[in-house]
Amino acid sequence: MTSGVSNILLKGRARDVYRRDHAKADGRGLRVYGYGPHTGAPGEELLAASSDQSELRRDPLRGTVSLYAPHRQARTFNPSAAQDPLAPAGGAVTEIPFTDFELAIFDNRFPGLKPGVPAGALTDWADGAATGRCEVVVYTSAPEGSLDTIGQDRRVLLLEALIDRYRALHADGAAYVMPFENRGEQVGVTLPHPHGQIYSFPFVPVPQAAAAKAFANGYDLTSDHARWGGRFDIASAGDVSAFCPPFSRFPYETWIMPRQRRAGPWAMAAEEIEALAELLGDLPRRLDALFGAPMPYMMSLQAAPGGAAKDFQFTVQFYPILRDAGRLKFLAGVEQFTGVFTVDVVPEAAAERLRAL
């Protein structure tokens, strides 16, 4: 990664885009994506001050892994609009030292997973160093917005940028890459600027490993979806569908999926990327309209571990956390201790209601 003007033309799945690479003085990388070359000299920028170490610890009873990163206690928390760390340059010092940009991805200043973490200082009960990457995906230079309001062009640009990061992180040896978005204070969002994140894991987490095993053993989600006969469908665009799975765990849980088996967005055709981008805007619009207020949710792209499993079926999954207007879906005793979710809205009723919006 260079510090000068370095615009690389990327041949996208749907549209060609440019990427400008910028190296921060603290060694973190910043990538600016757009439909044209990005120019302008960088100014002052926020730099990382922490070099604290993270570690992984395995639970021998659950078979799960937890990430311990105490330095994240100091991460930015609900800054004022004037102190927005994801804003373009021109006011307070921010992460992105350019006066304008379309979309940016940079290494998190408070990462739980870090590249090349030395193992020498680990505790005796650590399962290993928390190697990997945590990146922040800034959808727009505007201080407000959503996947709905940023528009189709920006959503396609987002997908092309994520595909670029999938390829780079898989090439670096990532076991599992997960782009995601947490939306709303109710799910712990502390920066209102429209953004998501990418975690690049050195292992495959338990839910994704289970899904990969199911697909490898012959489960066919696309055939199952066709067998449902549209009962759980919400909307479609081209050969991409949005639906509430009959096995949803959250009220109004919604998935987006290409009708052909694809390991990840990097394997999708141009028209599928455009359709996926359309539904990435349509679903938040419907969720916001459901109760007449912005819906807090967790959203993630679920693609094949390692990027190579041809039998894996890629999905985008939205987990809304309101079960009714002003009523949160809490994950309490039963859900936390057993993993058995109690769902207040049956998926077919949720699909019917969202379909009408």
mmCIF file of C-alpha atoms in Angstrom:
data_model
loop_
_atom_site.group_PDB
_atom_site.id
_atom_site.type_symbol
_atom_site.label_atom_id
_atom_site.label_comp_id
_atom_site.label_asym_id
_atom_site.label_seq_id
_atom_site.Cartn_x
_atom_site.Cartn_y
_atom_site.Cartn_z
ATOM 1 C CA MET A 1 0.000 0.000 0.000
ATOM 2 C CA THR A 2 1.416 3.343 -1.029
ATOM 3 C CA SER A 3 0.944 6.836 0.362
ATOM 4 C CA GLY A 4 0.743 8.677 -2.956
ATOM 5 C CA VAL A 5 -2.047 8.912 -5.518
ATOM 6 C CA SER A 6 -2.411 5.280 -6.540
ATOM 7 C CA ASN A 7 -5.591 4.628 -8.501
ATOM 8 C CA ILE A 8 -6.076 1.031 -9.532
ATOM 9 C CA LEU A 9 -8.805 0.158 -12.024
ATOM 10 C CA LEU A 10 -10.723 -2.888 -10.767
ATOM 11 C CA LYS A 11 -12.728 -4.957 -13.241
ATOM 12 C CA GLY A 12 -15.884 -5.413 -11.210
ATOM 13 C CA ARG A 13 -18.543 -8.098 -11.391
ATOM 14 C CA ALA A 14 -21.147 -5.501 -12.424
ATOM 15 C CA ARG A 15 -19.272 -2.212 -12.863
ATOM 16 C CA ASP A 16 -15.636 -1.196 -13.060
ATOM 17 C CA VAL A 17 -14.407 0.887 -10.134
ATOM 18 C CA TYR A 18 -11.211 2.562 -8.998
ATOM 19 C CA ARG A 19 -9.385 1.975 -5.735
ATOM 20 C CA ARG A 20 -6.911 4.416 -4.227
ATOM 21 C CA ASP A 21 -4.568 2.944 -1.603
ATOM 22 C CA HIS A 22 -3.258 5.117 1.202
ATOM 23 C CA ALA A 23 -0.913 4.090 4.029
ATOM 24 C CA LYS A 24 -1.456 5.806 7.351
ATOM 25 C CA ALA A 25 1.554 6.821 9.426
ATOM 26 C CA ASP A 26 0.630 4.198 12.040
ATOM 27 C CA GLY A 27 0.794 1.416 9.424
ATOM 28 C CA ARG A 28 -2.934 1.002 8.945
ATOM 29 C CA GLY A 29 -4.340 0.860 5.457
ATOM 30 C CA LEU A 30 -7.027 3.040 3.899
ATOM 31 C CA ARG A 31 -8.703 2.270 0.585
ATOM 32 C CA VAL A 32 -10.927 4.754 -1.220
ATOM 33 C CA TYR A 33 -13.307 3.354 -3.850
ATOM 34 C CA GLY A 34 -15.165 5.230 -6.562
ATOM 35 C CA TYR A 35 -16.357 5.173 -10.153
ATOM 36 C CA GLY A 36 -13.585 7.579 -11.135
ATOM 37 C CA PRO A 37 -9.973 8.114 -10.013
ATOM 38 C CA HIS A 38 -9.631 9.719 -6.578
ATOM 39 C CA THR A 39 -7.256 12.680 -6.363
ATOM 40 C CA GLY A 40 -6.061 15.174 -3.788
ATOM 41 C CA ALA A 41 -3.281 15.197 -1.233
ATOM 42 C CA PRO A 42 -4.012 13.659 2.175
ATOM 43 C CA GLY A 43 -4.137 15.908 5.209
ATOM 44 C CA GLU A 44 -3.966 15.214 8.925
ATOM 45 C CA GLU A 45 -5.621 12.003 10.093
ATOM 46 C CA LEU A 46 -6.462 10.076 13.234
ATOM 47 C CA LEU A 47 -3.801 7.550 14.177
ATOM 48 C CA ALA A 48 -3.896 4.500 16.413
ATOM 49 C CA ALA A 49 -2.371 4.915 19.864
ATOM 50 C CA SER A 50 -2.923 1.408 21.208
ATOM 51 C CA SER A 51 -0.762 -1.643 20.638
ATOM 52 C CA ASP A 52 -2.504 -3.825 23.215
ATOM 53 C CA GLN A 53 -2.794 -7.491 22.384
ATOM 54 C CA SER A 54 -5.942 -9.521 21.828
ATOM 55 C CA GLU A 55 -6.256 -13.239 22.328
ATOM 56 C CA LEU A 56 -8.628 -16.098 21.584
ATOM 57 C CA ARG A 57 -9.925 -18.489 24.238
ATOM 58 C CA ARG A 58 -11.821 -21.670 23.472
ATOM 59 C CA ASP A 59 -14.748 -22.913 25.537
ATOM 60 C CA PRO A 60 -14.226 -26.698 25.890
ATOM 61 C CA LEU A 61 -17.917 -27.325 26.654
ATOM 62 C CA ARG A 62 -19.549 -25.272 23.912
ATOM 63 C CA GLY A 63 -16.783 -25.671 21.348
ATOM 64 C CA THR A 64 -16.912 -21.930 20.702
ATOM 65 C CA VAL A 65 -14.179 -19.281 20.665
ATOM 66 C CA SER A 66 -14.304 -15.886 22.406
ATOM 67 C CA LEU A 67 -12.207 -12.863 21.505
ATOM 68 C CA TYR A 68 -10.672 -10.876 24.379
ATOM 69 C CA ALA A 69 -9.661 -7.321 23.474
ATOM 70 C CA PRO A 70 -9.604 -5.093 26.591
ATOM 71 C CA HIS A 71 -8.151 -2.120 24.699
ATOM 72 C CA ARG A 72 -11.486 -1.746 22.894
ATOM 73 C CA GLN A 73 -12.921 -0.241 26.081
ATOM 74 C CA ALA A 74 -11.308 3.021 24.950
ATOM 75 C CA ARG A 75 -12.942 3.083 21.492
ATOM 76 C CA THR A 76 -14.874 6.117 20.284
ATOM 77 C CA PHE A 77 -18.308 6.382 21.915
ATOM 78 C CA ASN A 78 -21.136 8.583 20.596
ATOM 79 C CA PRO A 79 -19.051 11.561 19.415
ATOM 80 C CA SER A 80 -20.686 14.859 18.529
ATOM 81 C CA ALA A 81 -21.395 15.584 14.869
ATOM 82 C CA ALA A 82 -18.419 17.958 14.852
ATOM 83 C CA GLN A 83 -16.140 15.131 16.032
ATOM 84 C CA ASP A 84 -17.382 12.473 13.575
ATOM 85 C CA PRO A 85 -14.285 10.275 12.954
ATOM 86 C CA LEU A 86 -15.715 8.963 9.664
ATOM 87 C CA ALA A 87 -16.301 12.383 8.094
ATOM 88 C CA PRO A 88 -14.153 13.731 5.249
ATOM 89 C CA ALA A 89 -11.333 16.130 6.088
ATOM 90 C CA GLY A 90 -12.114 19.779 6.614
ATOM 91 C CA GLY A 91 -13.222 19.981 10.228
ATOM 92 C CA ALA A 92 -11.950 17.940 13.140
ATOM 93 C CA VAL A 93 -9.207 15.413 12.380
ATOM 94 C CA THR A 94 -10.788 12.168 11.119
ATOM 95 C CA GLU A 95 -9.825 8.716 9.905
ATOM 96 C CA ILE A 96 -10.148 9.722 6.247
ATOM 97 C CA PRO A 97 -7.744 12.574 5.381
ATOM 98 C CA PHE A 98 -9.434 13.597 2.118
ATOM 99 C CA THR A 99 -11.935 16.398 1.602
ATOM 100 C CA ASP A 100 -14.299 14.094 -0.280
ATOM 101 C CA PHE A 101 -14.721 10.417 -1.118
ATOM 102 C CA GLU A 102 -17.383 8.040 -2.366
ATOM 103 C CA LEU A 103 -16.698 4.964 -0.208
ATOM 104 C CA ALA A 104 -13.786 4.106 2.067
ATOM 105 C CA ILE A 105 -12.513 1.023 3.900
ATOM 106 C CA PHE A 106 -9.797 1.298 6.532
ATOM 107 C CA ASP A 107 -8.191 -0.804 9.242
ATOM 108 C CA ASN A 108 -10.016 -0.283 12.528
ATOM 109 C CA ARG A 109 -8.213 1.899 15.083
ATOM 110 C CA PHE A 110 -9.485 -0.387 17.876
ATOM 111 C CA PRO A 111 -9.324 -3.874 16.344
ATOM 112 C CA GLY A 112 -10.017 -7.110 18.126
ATOM 113 C CA LEU A 113 -8.256 -9.055 15.373
ATOM 114 C CA LYS A 114 -4.853 -7.814 14.185
ATOM 115 C CA PRO A 115 -2.421 -9.031 11.522
ATOM 116 C CA GLY A 116 0.815 -10.536 12.764
ATOM 117 C CA VAL A 117 0.080 -10.422 16.498
ATOM 118 C CA PRO A 118 3.069 -11.982 18.338
ATOM 119 C CA ALA A 119 2.226 -14.987 20.484
ATOM 120 C CA GLY A 120 4.851 -14.380 23.184
ATOM 121 C CA ALA A 121 2.667 -12.376 25.575
ATOM 122 C CA LEU A 122 -0.379 -14.656 25.539
ATOM 123 C CA THR A 123 -1.859 -15.918 28.782
ATOM 124 C CA ASP A 124 -1.519 -19.584 29.684
ATOM 125 C CA TRP A 125 -5.203 -20.219 28.937
ATOM 126 C CA ALA A 126 -5.267 -18.557 25.536
ATOM 127 C CA ASP A 127 -6.092 -20.696 22.521
ATOM 128 C CA GLY A 128 -3.952 -18.450 20.331
ATOM 129 C CA ALA A 129 -3.269 -14.914 19.208
ATOM 130 C CA ALA A 130 -6.205 -13.035 17.714
ATOM 131 C CA THR A 131 -4.693 -12.719 14.253
ATOM 132 C CA GLY A 132 -6.796 -11.404 11.424
ATOM 133 C CA ARG A 133 -8.221 -8.041 10.493
ATOM 134 C CA CYS A 134 -11.009 -5.690 11.522
ATOM 135 C CA GLU A 135 -11.961 -3.071 8.955
ATOM 136 C CA VAL A 136 -14.456 -0.213 8.874
ATOM 137 C CA VAL A 137 -16.542 0.308 5.729
ATOM 138 C CA VAL A 138 -17.736 3.913 5.318
ATOM 139 C CA TYR A 139 -20.669 3.971 2.894
ATOM 140 C CA THR A 140 -20.614 7.696 2.132
ATOM 141 C CA SER A 141 -19.020 10.980 3.113
ATOM 142 C CA ALA A 142 -22.464 12.211 4.249
ATOM 143 C CA PRO A 143 -23.024 12.118 8.025
ATOM 144 C CA GLU A 144 -26.451 10.474 7.739
ATOM 145 C CA GLY A 145 -28.042 7.829 5.561
ATOM 146 C CA SER A 146 -28.859 4.154 5.225
ATOM 147 C CA LEU A 147 -28.545 1.336 2.731
ATOM 148 C CA ASP A 148 -31.881 2.530 1.399
ATOM 149 C CA THR A 149 -31.064 6.225 1.015
ATOM 150 C CA ILE A 150 -27.498 5.995 -0.342
ATOM 151 C CA GLY A 151 -28.926 4.857 -3.700
ATOM 152 C CA GLN A 152 -28.344 2.057 -6.187
ATOM 153 C CA ASP A 153 -25.013 3.307 -7.562
ATOM 154 C CA ARG A 154 -23.499 3.470 -4.089
ATOM 155 C CA ARG A 155 -24.848 0.033 -3.131
ATOM 156 C CA VAL A 156 -23.264 -1.491 -6.243
ATOM 157 C CA LEU A 157 -20.007 0.289 -5.389
ATOM 158 C CA LEU A 158 -20.242 -1.154 -1.870
ATOM 159 C CA LEU A 159 -20.612 -4.691 -3.228
ATOM 160 C CA GLU A 160 -17.701 -4.230 -5.649
ATOM 161 C CA ALA A 161 -15.526 -2.936 -2.780
ATOM 162 C CA LEU A 162 -16.523 -5.861 -0.549
ATOM 163 C CA ILE A 163 -15.677 -8.314 -3.327
ATOM 164 C CA ASP A 164 -12.254 -6.659 -3.602
ATOM 165 C CA ARG A 165 -11.725 -7.117 0.146
ATOM 166 C CA TYR A 166 -12.993 -10.709 0.084
ATOM 167 C CA ARG A 167 -10.384 -11.541 -2.555
ATOM 168 C CA ALA A 168 -7.542 -9.798 -0.732
ATOM 169 C CA LEU A 169 -8.357 -11.255 2.683
ATOM 170 C CA HIS A 170 -8.835 -14.767 1.329
ATOM 171 C CA ALA A 171 -5.504 -14.411 -0.495
ATOM 172 C CA ASP A 172 -3.959 -13.483 2.878
ATOM 173 C CA GLY A 173 -5.164 -16.819 4.249
ATOM 174 C CA ALA A 174 -8.332 -15.788 6.092
ATOM 175 C CA ALA A 175 -10.380 -18.770 7.205
ATOM 176 C CA TYR A 176 -13.603 -16.781 7.256
ATOM 177 C CA VAL A 177 -14.485 -13.244 6.131
ATOM 178 C CA MET A 178 -17.686 -11.561 7.306
ATOM 179 C CA PRO A 179 -18.821 -8.097 6.200
ATOM 180 C CA PHE A 180 -21.608 -6.848 8.454
ATOM 181 C CA GLU A 181 -23.552 -3.835 9.644
ATOM 182 C CA ASN A 182 -24.913 -3.067 13.087
ATOM 183 C CA ARG A 183 -27.625 -0.430 12.843
ATOM 184 C CA GLY A 184 -29.155 1.493 15.719
ATOM 185 C CA GLU A 185 -28.249 2.315 19.298
ATOM 186 C CA GLN A 186 -30.304 -0.683 20.436
ATOM 187 C CA VAL A 187 -27.657 -3.008 19.009
ATOM 188 C CA GLY A 188 -24.768 -0.972 20.403
ATOM 189 C CA VAL A 189 -23.902 1.343 17.516
ATOM 190 C CA THR A 190 -21.757 4.208 18.811
ATOM 191 C CA LEU A 191 -21.059 6.001 15.502
ATOM 192 C CA PRO A 192 -24.144 7.270 13.650
ATOM 193 C CA HIS A 193 -22.244 7.879 10.375
ATOM 194 C CA PRO A 194 -23.446 5.254 7.816
ATOM 195 C CA HIS A 195 -20.955 2.417 7.970
ATOM 196 C CA GLY A 196 -20.392 -1.300 8.296
ATOM 197 C CA GLN A 197 -17.442 -3.496 9.194
ATOM 198 C CA ILE A 198 -15.447 -6.497 7.984
ATOM 199 C CA TYR A 199 -13.978 -9.148 10.279
ATOM 200 C CA SER A 200 -11.390 -11.508 8.833
ATOM 201 C CA PHE A 201 -11.078 -14.554 11.107
ATOM 202 C CA PRO A 202 -8.178 -17.021 11.490
ATOM 203 C CA PHE A 203 -10.746 -19.784 12.135
ATOM 204 C CA VAL A 204 -14.252 -20.640 10.932
ATOM 205 C CA PRO A 205 -16.799 -19.756 13.647
ATOM 206 C CA VAL A 206 -19.144 -22.512 14.802
ATOM 207 C CA PRO A 207 -22.340 -21.344 12.985
ATOM 208 C CA GLN A 208 -20.516 -20.899 9.678
ATOM 209 C CA ALA A 209 -18.719 -24.223 10.058
ATOM 210 C CA ALA A 210 -22.082 -25.913 10.676
ATOM 211 C CA ALA A 211 -23.580 -24.258 7.591
ATOM 212 C CA ALA A 212 -20.603 -25.253 5.452
ATOM 213 C CA LYS A 213 -20.928 -28.853 6.674
ATOM 214 C CA ALA A 214 -24.651 -28.920 5.882
ATOM 215 C CA PHE A 215 -24.039 -27.683 2.342
ATOM 216 C CA ALA A 216 -21.143 -30.115 1.861
ATOM 217 C CA ASN A 217 -23.408 -32.961 2.993
ATOM 218 C CA GLY A 218 -25.926 -32.093 0.294
ATOM 219 C CA TYR A 219 -28.372 -29.584 1.755
ATOM 220 C CA ASP A 220 -29.730 -27.377 -1.055
ATOM 221 C CA LEU A 221 -31.213 -24.084 0.176
ATOM 222 C CA THR A 222 -32.137 -22.953 -3.334
ATOM 223 C CA SER A 223 -34.252 -26.084 -3.876
ATOM 224 C CA ASP A 224 -35.839 -25.642 -0.467
ATOM 225 C CA HIS A 225 -36.692 -22.041 -1.307
ATOM 226 C CA ALA A 226 -38.325 -23.123 -4.576
ATOM 227 C CA ARG A 227 -40.297 -25.812 -2.703
ATOM 228 C CA TRP A 228 -41.789 -23.161 -0.380
ATOM 229 C CA GLY A 229 -43.719 -21.856 -3.374
ATOM 230 C CA GLY A 230 -43.359 -18.174 -2.590
ATOM 231 C CA ARG A 231 -45.151 -18.380 0.747
ATOM 232 C CA PHE A 232 -42.197 -16.812 2.582
ATOM 233 C CA ASP A 233 -41.109 -14.421 -0.186
ATOM 234 C CA ILE A 234 -41.060 -10.656 0.310
ATOM 235 C CA ALA A 235 -39.663 -9.290 -2.954
ATOM 236 C CA SER A 236 -37.475 -10.198 -5.890
ATOM 237 C CA ALA A 237 -35.211 -8.473 -8.386
ATOM 238 C CA GLY A 238 -34.096 -10.461 -11.390
ATOM 239 C CA ASP A 239 -32.779 -13.812 -10.180
ATOM 240 C CA VAL A 240 -32.343 -12.688 -6.558
ATOM 241 C CA SER A 241 -35.011 -13.160 -3.875
ATOM 242 C CA ALA A 242 -35.728 -11.692 -0.452
ATOM 243 C CA PHE A 243 -37.648 -13.873 2.006
ATOM 244 C CA CYS A 244 -38.305 -14.713 5.643
ATOM 245 C CA PRO A 245 -36.901 -18.222 6.213
ATOM 246 C CA PRO A 246 -39.453 -20.624 7.756
ATOM 247 C CA PHE A 247 -36.800 -21.328 10.423
ATOM 248 C CA SER A 248 -36.250 -17.635 11.315
ATOM 249 C CA ARG A 249 -35.070 -16.923 14.857
ATOM 250 C CA PHE A 250 -35.873 -13.203 14.945
ATOM 251 C CA PRO A 251 -39.276 -11.613 14.255
ATOM 252 C CA TYR A 252 -39.101 -10.189 10.722
ATOM 253 C CA GLU A 253 -35.750 -11.889 10.006
ATOM 254 C CA THR A 254 -35.097 -11.539 6.288
ATOM 255 C CA TRP A 255 -32.601 -13.079 3.870
ATOM 256 C CA ILE A 256 -31.504 -12.186 0.353
ATOM 257 C CA MET A 257 -30.282 -14.985 -1.896
ATOM 258 C CA PRO A 258 -29.483 -15.553 -5.577
ATOM 259 C CA ARG A 259 -31.638 -18.314 -7.046
ATOM 260 C CA GLN A 260 -28.537 -20.004 -8.451
ATOM 261 C CA ARG A 261 -26.000 -21.448 -6.045
ATOM 262 C CA ARG A 262 -23.169 -18.958 -5.494
ATOM 263 C CA ALA A 263 -20.330 -19.342 -2.980
ATOM 264 C CA GLY A 264 -20.144 -15.579 -2.489
ATOM 265 C CA PRO A 265 -20.756 -12.262 -4.249
ATOM 266 C CA TRP A 266 -17.496 -12.721 -6.156
ATOM 267 C CA ALA A 267 -19.199 -15.585 -8.042
ATOM 268 C CA MET A 268 -22.330 -13.640 -8.973
ATOM 269 C CA ALA A 269 -23.086 -12.383 -12.473
ATOM 270 C CA ALA A 270 -23.357 -8.659 -13.221
ATOM 271 C CA GLU A 271 -27.153 -8.691 -13.272
ATOM 272 C CA GLU A 272 -27.219 -10.575 -9.966
ATOM 273 C CA ILE A 273 -25.000 -7.938 -8.324
ATOM 274 C CA GLU A 274 -27.319 -5.192 -9.568
ATOM 275 C CA ALA A 275 -30.340 -7.126 -8.265
ATOM 276 C CA LEU A 276 -28.690 -7.778 -4.913
ATOM 277 C CA ALA A 277 -27.890 -4.076 -4.595
ATOM 278 C CA GLU A 278 -31.526 -3.212 -5.327
ATOM 279 C CA LEU A 279 -32.785 -5.536 -2.579
ATOM 280 C CA LEU A 280 -30.139 -4.277 -0.134
ATOM 281 C CA GLY A 281 -31.973 -0.967 -0.363
ATOM 282 C CA ASP A 282 -35.498 -2.350 -0.553
ATOM 283 C CA LEU A 283 -35.356 -4.477 2.601
ATOM 284 C CA PRO A 284 -34.262 -1.673 4.979
ATOM 285 C CA ARG A 285 -36.975 0.504 3.436
ATOM 286 C CA ARG A 286 -39.591 -2.125 4.244
ATOM 287 C CA LEU A 287 -38.206 -2.719 7.733
ATOM 288 C CA ASP A 288 -38.269 1.028 8.455
ATOM 289 C CA ALA A 289 -41.844 1.260 7.178
ATOM 290 C CA LEU A 290 -42.961 -1.655 9.340
ATOM 291 C CA PHE A 291 -43.273 0.396 12.547
ATOM 292 C CA GLY A 292 -42.789 3.873 11.080
ATOM 293 C CA ALA A 293 -39.283 4.297 12.496
ATOM 294 C CA PRO A 294 -35.712 3.236 11.600
ATOM 295 C CA MET A 295 -35.436 -0.478 12.323
ATOM 296 C CA PRO A 296 -32.404 -1.479 14.401
ATOM 297 C CA TYR A 297 -30.851 -4.602 12.959
ATOM 298 C CA MET A 298 -27.789 -6.737 12.503
ATOM 299 C CA MET A 299 -26.962 -7.559 8.882
ATOM 300 C CA SER A 300 -24.223 -9.805 7.524
ATOM 301 C CA LEU A 301 -23.006 -11.327 4.291
ATOM 302 C CA GLN A 302 -22.689 -15.079 4.750
ATOM 303 C CA ALA A 303 -20.310 -16.471 2.136
ATOM 304 C CA ALA A 304 -18.204 -19.600 1.846
ATOM 305 C CA PRO A 305 -15.346 -20.037 4.329
ATOM 306 C CA GLY A 306 -12.037 -19.555 2.550
ATOM 307 C CA GLY A 307 -13.878 -18.460 -0.568
ATOM 308 C CA ALA A 308 -13.564 -21.855 -2.227
ATOM 309 C CA ALA A 309 -16.548 -24.038 -1.276
ATOM 310 C CA LYS A 310 -18.543 -24.493 -4.491
ATOM 311 C CA ASP A 311 -21.452 -26.149 -2.644
ATOM 312 C CA PHE A 312 -21.989 -23.220 -0.243
ATOM 313 C CA GLN A 313 -25.015 -20.967 -0.806
ATOM 314 C CA PHE A 314 -24.348 -17.281 -0.250
ATOM 315 C CA THR A 315 -26.971 -15.226 1.601
ATOM 316 C CA VAL A 316 -27.324 -11.751 3.080
ATOM 317 C CA GLN A 317 -29.098 -11.985 6.428
ATOM 318 C CA PHE A 318 -30.943 -9.240 8.323
ATOM 319 C CA TYR A 319 -31.755 -9.759 12.009
ATOM 320 C CA PRO A 320 -34.168 -6.974 13.071
ATOM 321 C CA ILE A 321 -34.529 -6.659 16.840
ATOM 322 C CA LEU A 322 -37.985 -5.082 17.158
ATOM 323 C CA ARG A 323 -40.892 -7.503 17.526
ATOM 324 C CA ASP A 324 -43.410 -4.651 17.526
ATOM 325 C CA ALA A 325 -43.412 -0.857 17.630
ATOM 326 C CA GLY A 326 -41.161 0.165 20.519
ATOM 327 C CA ARG A 327 -40.757 -3.439 21.694
ATOM 328 C CA LEU A 328 -37.342 -5.069 21.529
ATOM 329 C CA LYS A 329 -36.756 -8.755 21.008
ATOM 330 C CA PHE A 330 -34.552 -9.631 23.982
ATOM 331 C CA LEU A 331 -32.304 -12.677 23.945
ATOM 332 C CA ALA A 332 -32.840 -13.752 27.534
ATOM 333 C CA GLY A 333 -32.494 -16.920 29.600
ATOM 334 C CA VAL A 334 -33.751 -19.611 27.237
ATOM 335 C CA GLU A 335 -32.024 -18.176 24.158
ATOM 336 C CA GLN A 336 -28.728 -17.491 25.944
ATOM 337 C CA PHE A 337 -28.435 -20.768 27.825
ATOM 338 C CA THR A 338 -29.865 -23.212 25.301
ATOM 339 C CA GLY A 339 -29.695 -21.502 21.906
ATOM 340 C CA VAL A 340 -33.423 -22.232 21.498
ATOM 341 C CA PHE A 341 -35.080 -19.030 20.275
ATOM 342 C CA THR A 342 -38.641 -18.124 21.171
ATOM 343 C CA VAL A 343 -40.046 -16.279 18.155
ATOM 344 C CA ASP A 344 -43.063 -14.014 18.597
ATOM 345 C CA VAL A 345 -43.971 -13.650 14.906
ATOM 346 C CA VAL A 346 -44.245 -16.655 12.608
ATOM 347 C CA PRO A 347 -42.172 -16.179 9.428
ATOM 348 C CA GLU A 348 -45.070 -16.578 6.995
ATOM 349 C CA ALA A 349 -46.955 -13.762 8.765
ATOM 350 C CA ALA A 350 -43.807 -11.623 8.809
ATOM 351 C CA ALA A 351 -43.305 -12.189 5.074
ATOM 352 C CA GLU A 352 -46.906 -11.285 4.313
ATOM 353 C CA ARG A 353 -46.647 -8.041 6.273
ATOM 354 C CA LEU A 354 -43.305 -7.010 4.734
ATOM 355 C CA ARG A 355 -44.495 -7.984 1.249
ATOM 356 C CA ALA A 356 -47.324 -5.456 1.526
ATOM 357 C CA LEU A 357 -45.037 -2.502 2.317
#
